[in-house]
Coordinates of C-alpha atoms in Angstrom, one line a residue:
M1110 CA 9.9 -15.3 -23.3
F1111 CA 9.6 -13.6 -20.0
K1112 CA 9.8 -14.9 -16.7
A1113 CA 6.8 -14.6 -14.2
L1114 CA 4.7 -15.7 -11.0
W1115 CA 2.4 -17.9 -12.1
L1116 CA -0.8 -19.2 -10.3
E1117 CA -3.3 -22.1 -10.9
E1118 CA -6.3 -22.9 -8.7
R1119 CA -7.1 -26.8 -8.2
D1120 CA -10.0 -27.8 -5.8
G1121 CA -9.9 -24.2 -4.3
Q1122 CA -6.5 -24.3 -3.8
V1123 CA -3.8 -21.6 -5.1
S1124 CA -0.5 -23.1 -6.0
A1125 CA 2.5 -20.6 -7.5
A1126 CA 5.7 -21.1 -9.3
V1127 CA 7.9 -19.1 -12.2
R1128 CA 7.3 -19.9 -15.4
E1129 CA 8.5 -18.5 -18.8
L1130 CA 5.8 -17.2 -21.2
H1131 CA 5.6 -15.7 -24.4
E1132 CA 4.6 -12.1 -25.0
D1133 CA 2.1 -13.2 -26.7
R1134 CA 0.1 -14.6 -23.5
L1135 CA -0.1 -11.1 -22.2
P1136 CA -3.8 -8.9 -22.2
R1137 CA -4.2 -6.6 -25.3
R1138 CA -3.6 -3.5 -24.2
N1139 CA -2.1 0.2 -25.3
V1140 CA 1.1 0.2 -23.4
L1141 CA 3.6 -2.7 -22.9
V1142 CA 5.8 -2.0 -19.9
S1143 CA 9.4 -3.9 -19.0
V1144 CA 8.9 -4.3 -15.3
E1145 CA 12.0 -3.8 -13.2
Y1146 CA 10.7 -3.9 -9.8
S1147 CA 7.3 -5.2 -7.9
T1148 CA 6.5 -4.7 -4.5
L1149 CA 4.3 -6.9 -1.8
N1150 CA 1.4 -5.5 0.1
Y1151 CA -1.1 -7.1 2.1
K1152 CA -3.6 -7.9 -0.7
D1153 CA -0.8 -9.5 -2.6
G1154 CA -0.5 -11.9 0.2
M1155 CA -4.2 -12.4 0.0
I1156 CA -4.1 -13.3 -3.8
L1157 CA -1.5 -15.3 -3.2
K1158 CA -3.2 -17.6 -0.8
G1159 CA -6.5 -17.3 -2.8
L1160 CA -8.1 -15.0 0.3
G1161 CA -11.2 -12.7 -0.5
K1162 CA -12.0 -14.2 -4.0
M1163 CA -10.0 -10.9 -5.4
V1164 CA -8.8 -13.4 -8.5
R1165 CA -12.1 -14.6 -10.7
T1166 CA -10.4 -16.5 -13.7
Y1167 CA -7.2 -18.4 -13.4
P1168 CA -3.9 -19.1 -14.7
H1169 CA -3.3 -15.8 -13.2
V1170 CA 0.1 -13.2 -12.8
P1171 CA -0.3 -10.9 -9.8
G1172 CA 1.3 -8.2 -8.3
I1173 CA -1.1 -4.9 -7.5
D1174 CA 2.3 -2.6 -8.4
L1175 CA 4.9 -2.4 -10.9
A1176 CA 7.4 0.2 -11.7
G1177 CA 9.9 0.2 -15.1
T1178 CA 10.6 1.6 -18.7
V1179 CA 7.9 1.8 -20.8
E1180 CA 8.7 -0.9 -23.9
H1181 CA 6.2 0.4 -26.7
S1182 CA 3.1 3.0 -26.5
D1183 CA 0.2 3.6 -28.1
H1184 CA -0.9 5.9 -25.8
P1185 CA -0.5 9.2 -26.5
D1186 CA 1.4 10.2 -23.1
Y1187 CA 4.1 7.4 -23.5
R1188 CA 7.0 6.8 -25.2
P1189 CA 9.3 4.0 -25.2
G1190 CA 12.5 4.9 -22.7
D1191 CA 9.8 6.7 -20.0
P1192 CA 10.0 5.7 -16.5
V1193 CA 6.6 4.8 -15.4
A1194 CA 4.9 3.2 -12.1
L1195 CA 1.7 1.3 -11.7
T1196 CA -0.5 0.8 -8.4
G1197 CA -4.0 0.1 -8.0
W1198 CA -6.9 -0.3 -10.5
R1199 CA -7.2 -3.3 -9.9
V1200 CA -4.1 -4.7 -12.2
G1201 CA -3.2 -8.7 -10.0
E1202 CA -6.6 -8.7 -9.5
L1203 CA -8.8 -8.7 -12.3
H1204 CA -5.9 -7.7 -15.1
W1205 CA -2.4 -9.6 -14.9
G1206 CA 0.3 -8.0 -12.9
G1207 CA 3.6 -6.8 -11.9
Y1208 CA 5.5 -9.9 -10.5
A1209 CA 6.4 -10.1 -14.4
E1210 CA 9.3 -9.1 -16.0
K1211 CA 6.8 -7.8 -18.6
A1212 CA 3.0 -6.3 -18.4
R1213 CA 0.6 -4.9 -20.9
V1214 CA -1.7 -2.3 -19.0
D1215 CA -3.9 0.3 -20.0
G1216 CA -1.5 4.0 -20.0
D1217 CA -4.3 5.9 -18.3
W1218 CA -3.2 3.7 -15.4
L1219 CA 0.1 4.9 -15.4
V1220 CA 1.8 7.4 -13.3
P1221 CA 4.9 9.0 -15.1
L1222 CA 8.1 8.5 -12.4
P1223 CA 8.6 12.1 -10.7
K1224 CA 12.3 12.5 -9.9
P1225 CA 14.5 11.5 -7.9
L1226 CA 12.3 8.3 -7.5
D1227 CA 13.5 5.5 -9.8
P1228 CA 11.9 2.5 -10.3
R1229 CA 13.2 0.7 -7.0
R1230 CA 12.2 3.4 -4.6
A1231 CA 9.2 3.6 -6.6
M1232 CA 7.9 0.2 -5.2
A1233 CA 10.1 0.7 -2.1
I1234 CA 7.0 3.2 -1.6
G1235 CA 4.3 0.8 -3.8
T1236 CA 0.7 0.8 -2.9
A1237 CA 1.3 0.9 0.6
G1238 CA 3.4 4.2 0.7
F1239 CA 1.0 5.9 -1.7
T1240 CA -2.0 4.7 0.4
A1241 CA -0.3 6.8 3.4
M1242 CA 0.3 9.7 1.2
I1243 CA -3.3 9.9 0.2
A1244 CA -4.1 9.4 3.8
L1245 CA -2.4 12.2 4.6
M1246 CA -4.0 14.1 2.2
T1247 CA -7.0 13.7 2.9
L1248 CA -6.4 14.0 6.9
E1249 CA -4.9 18.0 5.8
E1250 CA -8.4 18.4 3.8
H1251 CA -10.4 18.4 7.1
A1252 CA -7.7 20.7 8.8
A1253 CA -4.8 18.1 10.2
R1254 CA -1.9 20.3 11.4
P1255 CA 1.1 19.5 13.4
D1256 CA -0.1 22.5 16.3
R1257 CA -3.2 20.4 16.4
G1258 CA -1.6 17.5 18.5
P1259 CA -0.2 14.0 17.7
L1260 CA -1.3 11.7 15.2
L1261 CA -2.0 8.3 16.4
V1262 CA -0.6 5.4 13.3
T1263 CA -2.0 2.1 14.1
G1264 CA -0.4 -1.2 12.2
A1265 CA 2.8 1.0 12.7
A1266 CA 5.6 -1.4 11.5
G1267 CA 3.7 -2.7 8.2
G1268 CA 4.2 -0.5 5.0
V1269 CA 1.8 1.6 5.5
G1270 CA 2.6 2.5 8.7
S1271 CA 6.2 2.8 8.7
V1272 CA 5.9 5.6 5.0
A1273 CA 3.0 7.4 7.6
I1274 CA 5.4 7.7 10.1
C1275 CA 8.3 8.8 7.8
L1276 CA 5.7 11.4 6.0
L1277 CA 4.3 12.5 9.1
S1278 CA 7.3 13.1 11.4
E1279 CA 9.1 14.8 8.0
L1280 CA 5.9 17.3 8.2
G1281 CA 6.5 18.1 11.9
Y1282 CA 3.8 16.3 13.7
A1283 CA 3.9 14.5 16.5
V1284 CA 3.7 10.5 15.6
S1285 CA 2.3 8.2 18.1
A1286 CA 3.0 4.6 17.0
S1287 CA 0.8 1.6 17.8
T1288 CA 2.6 -2.0 17.3
G1289 CA 2.3 -5.6 19.1
R1290 CA 6.0 -6.2 17.9
M1291 CA 8.0 -4.9 20.9
D1292 CA 11.2 -5.4 18.2
T1293 CA 10.1 -2.8 16.2
H1294 CA 10.3 -0.2 18.3
D1295 CA 14.0 1.0 17.8
Y1296 CA 12.7 0.9 14.3
L1297 CA 10.0 3.4 14.7
R1298 CA 11.0 6.0 16.3
S1299 CA 14.2 5.7 13.7
L1300 CA 11.2 6.6 11.2
G1301 CA 10.2 9.4 13.6
A1302 CA 7.9 8.2 16.5
G1303 CA 8.0 10.2 19.5
E1304 CA 5.5 7.6 21.2
I1305 CA 5.1 3.7 20.8
I1306 CA 1.7 2.4 22.1
D1307 CA 1.4 -1.4 22.4
R1308 CA -1.7 -2.2 20.3
T1309 CA -3.5 -4.1 23.6
E1310 CA -4.0 -0.8 25.0
I1311 CA -6.1 0.2 21.8
A1312 CA -7.2 -3.3 21.1
R1313 CA -10.4 -3.1 23.3
P1314 CA -13.2 -0.7 23.3
S1315 CA -13.4 0.7 26.9
G1316 CA -17.6 0.6 26.5
R1317 CA -18.2 4.3 27.1
P1318 CA -19.2 6.4 24.5
L1319 CA -16.2 9.4 24.8
D1320 CA -13.1 8.6 26.3
Q1321 CA -10.6 11.7 26.8
T1322 CA -8.8 13.3 24.2
R1323 CA -5.6 11.3 23.6
F1324 CA -5.4 12.3 19.4
A1325 CA -5.7 14.8 17.1
G1326 CA -6.5 12.3 14.6
C1327 CA -5.5 8.5 13.3
I1328 CA -4.3 6.7 9.9
D1329 CA -5.5 3.4 10.7
N1330 CA -4.3 0.3 9.2
V1331 CA -6.5 -2.0 11.6
G1332 CA -10.2 -1.8 11.8
G1333 CA -12.3 -3.9 13.9
D1334 CA -11.9 -3.3 17.6
T1335 CA -9.1 -1.2 17.5
L1336 CA -10.9 1.5 15.2
A1337 CA -13.7 1.6 17.7
C1338 CA -12.0 2.3 20.7
V1339 CA -9.6 4.7 18.5
L1340 CA -12.9 7.0 17.7
P1341 CA -13.8 8.0 21.2
Q1342 CA -10.3 9.1 21.4
I1343 CA -9.8 11.5 19.0
G1344 CA -10.2 15.1 19.6
A1345 CA -12.7 17.7 18.5
G1346 CA -12.7 18.2 15.0
G1347 CA -10.5 15.5 14.6
S1348 CA -10.2 13.2 11.8
V1349 CA -9.5 9.2 11.4
A1350 CA -8.4 7.9 7.7
A1351 CA -9.5 4.5 7.6
V1352 CA -6.9 2.3 5.4
G1353 CA -7.0 -1.7 6.3
L1354 CA -8.9 -4.1 8.5
A1355 CA -6.0 -6.0 9.3
G1356 CA -7.9 -5.9 13.0
G1357 CA -11.3 -6.8 11.0
R1358 CA -13.7 -5.4 9.0
E1359 CA -17.0 -5.3 11.4
L1360 CA -17.1 -1.9 13.2
N1361 CA -19.0 -1.8 16.7
T1362 CA -19.1 1.9 18.3
T1363 CA -21.6 4.8 18.4
V1364 CA -22.7 7.8 16.4
L1365 CA -21.7 9.7 19.5
P1366 CA -18.0 10.5 18.8
F1367 CA -19.3 12.2 15.4
L1368 CA -21.9 14.6 17.1
L1369 CA -20.5 15.3 20.4
R1370 CA -17.2 16.0 19.0
G1371 CA -17.8 16.4 15.5
I1372 CA -14.6 13.9 14.6
N1373 CA -15.1 12.6 10.8
L1374 CA -13.9 8.8 9.5
L1375 CA -12.5 9.0 6.2
G1376 CA -12.3 6.2 3.9
I1377 CA -9.4 6.1 1.8
D1378 CA -9.6 4.1 -1.4
S1379 CA -6.1 4.8 -3.0
G1380 CA -6.6 1.9 -5.7
M1381 CA -9.0 3.9 -7.9
C1382 CA -8.0 7.3 -7.4
P1383 CA -8.3 9.7 -10.2
G1384 CA -5.4 10.3 -12.5
E1385 CA -5.3 13.5 -11.6
R1386 CA -4.8 13.2 -7.6
R1387 CA -2.6 10.0 -8.5
R1388 CA -0.2 12.1 -10.0
E1389 CA -0.2 14.9 -7.3
A1390 CA 0.3 12.6 -4.3
W1391 CA 3.2 10.8 -6.5
Q1392 CA 4.7 14.4 -6.9
R1393 CA 4.4 14.7 -2.9
L1394 CA 5.9 11.8 -2.6
A1395 CA 9.2 12.4 -4.4
D1396 CA 9.3 16.2 -2.4
T1397 CA 8.3 15.2 1.0
L1398 CA 9.5 11.7 2.0
P1399 CA 12.9 11.3 3.0
L1400 CA 15.0 8.8 0.5
D1401 CA 17.2 7.5 3.4
K1402 CA 14.6 6.4 5.7
L1403 CA 12.7 4.6 2.5
D1404 CA 15.9 2.9 1.9
E1405 CA 16.4 1.8 5.8
M1406 CA 12.9 0.6 5.7
T1407 CA 13.3 -1.6 2.6
T1408 CA 14.3 -5.0 2.0
E1409 CA 14.7 -7.0 -1.5
A1410 CA 13.4 -10.4 -2.9
A1411 CA 13.1 -12.4 -5.8
L1412 CA 9.9 -14.3 -7.2
E1413 CA 10.5 -17.5 -6.1
D1414 CA 10.2 -15.9 -2.4
L1415 CA 7.0 -14.4 -2.7
P1416 CA 4.9 -17.8 -1.7
A1417 CA 6.6 -18.0 1.6
L1418 CA 6.4 -14.4 2.1
A1419 CA 2.7 -14.1 1.8
E1420 CA 2.4 -16.1 4.5
E1421 CA 4.5 -13.6 6.6
I1422 CA 2.4 -10.7 6.2
L1423 CA -0.5 -11.8 6.5
A1424 CA 0.8 -12.7 9.9
G1425 CA 2.0 -9.3 10.2
K1426 CA 5.7 -10.7 10.2
V1427 CA 6.6 -8.3 7.7
R1428 CA 8.3 -5.3 8.5
G1429 CA 8.7 -2.3 6.4
R1430 CA 8.7 -2.9 2.8
V1431 CA 9.7 -5.6 0.2
V1432 CA 10.9 -4.7 -2.9
V1433 CA 10.7 -7.7 -5.6
D1434 CA 13.1 -7.8 -8.2
V1435 CA 11.6 -9.4 -11.0
N1436 CA 14.5 -10.0 -13.3
R1437 CA 16.4 -11.7 -10.1

């Protein structure tokens, strides 16, 4: 028997409760993981509240991330005792996920944990931090460099934004952080932000096809009007890595920033990222991310806390990262 967060749907309403399940209920896949930690992402909040129709079949075990130790493996790359992590691959959506003490998954979805990361810190990174690294790598591939000017991070106090600021600052970038939460300013500066921008400054497009150059690039968690406002402020040859849509999925803009300044709008899909690039990103996270700052931005929760935390993260009230101790 093992403990899991169990979702049920009735009359369009999703409810969550912690239940004891038998291992025989797990999907038939080739690696059994003894889960130690999971984490809370924006997508987890949507799933727990039944938004977006990402879960098609109930009952369901959510949790898009997990980290722990291999308990049994029929996959050639893994043996019992191996520390592993999983993000993406629609785990927690189409497939049962990490809000449980055990998970049976496809070994191709796993990555071996690079040192010095342990399962708890891996989940402090989670999909949010992994996405931040994929965005950074993609910006670098499009000529982003510290000497080209400041990079903007929108939705800066959330999980992706917090890790992105740490990474960029550690690599020598000047970081501008946009947030609507005044109580996070000191927190963002402690992560490495040099400039704090109130989100109202970039919440509405000016209506001009081009604005004065302000940033060399951006990691955007917001989308919508914020992204439309930022694009005309990106300098020549700069890029915006779009990773989220907390501010809306519609984008009303013009092609002129792309034609007259040659900027790039880069879509970041970390969920289906190929295995080789996935392992490269995790190794760079292990090598680059300051673990003391990662620890400072991380709080801990239990499975029982998740329904309430789902409402908080959807309302933009969660700061930094939340790891979920599934055995607590």
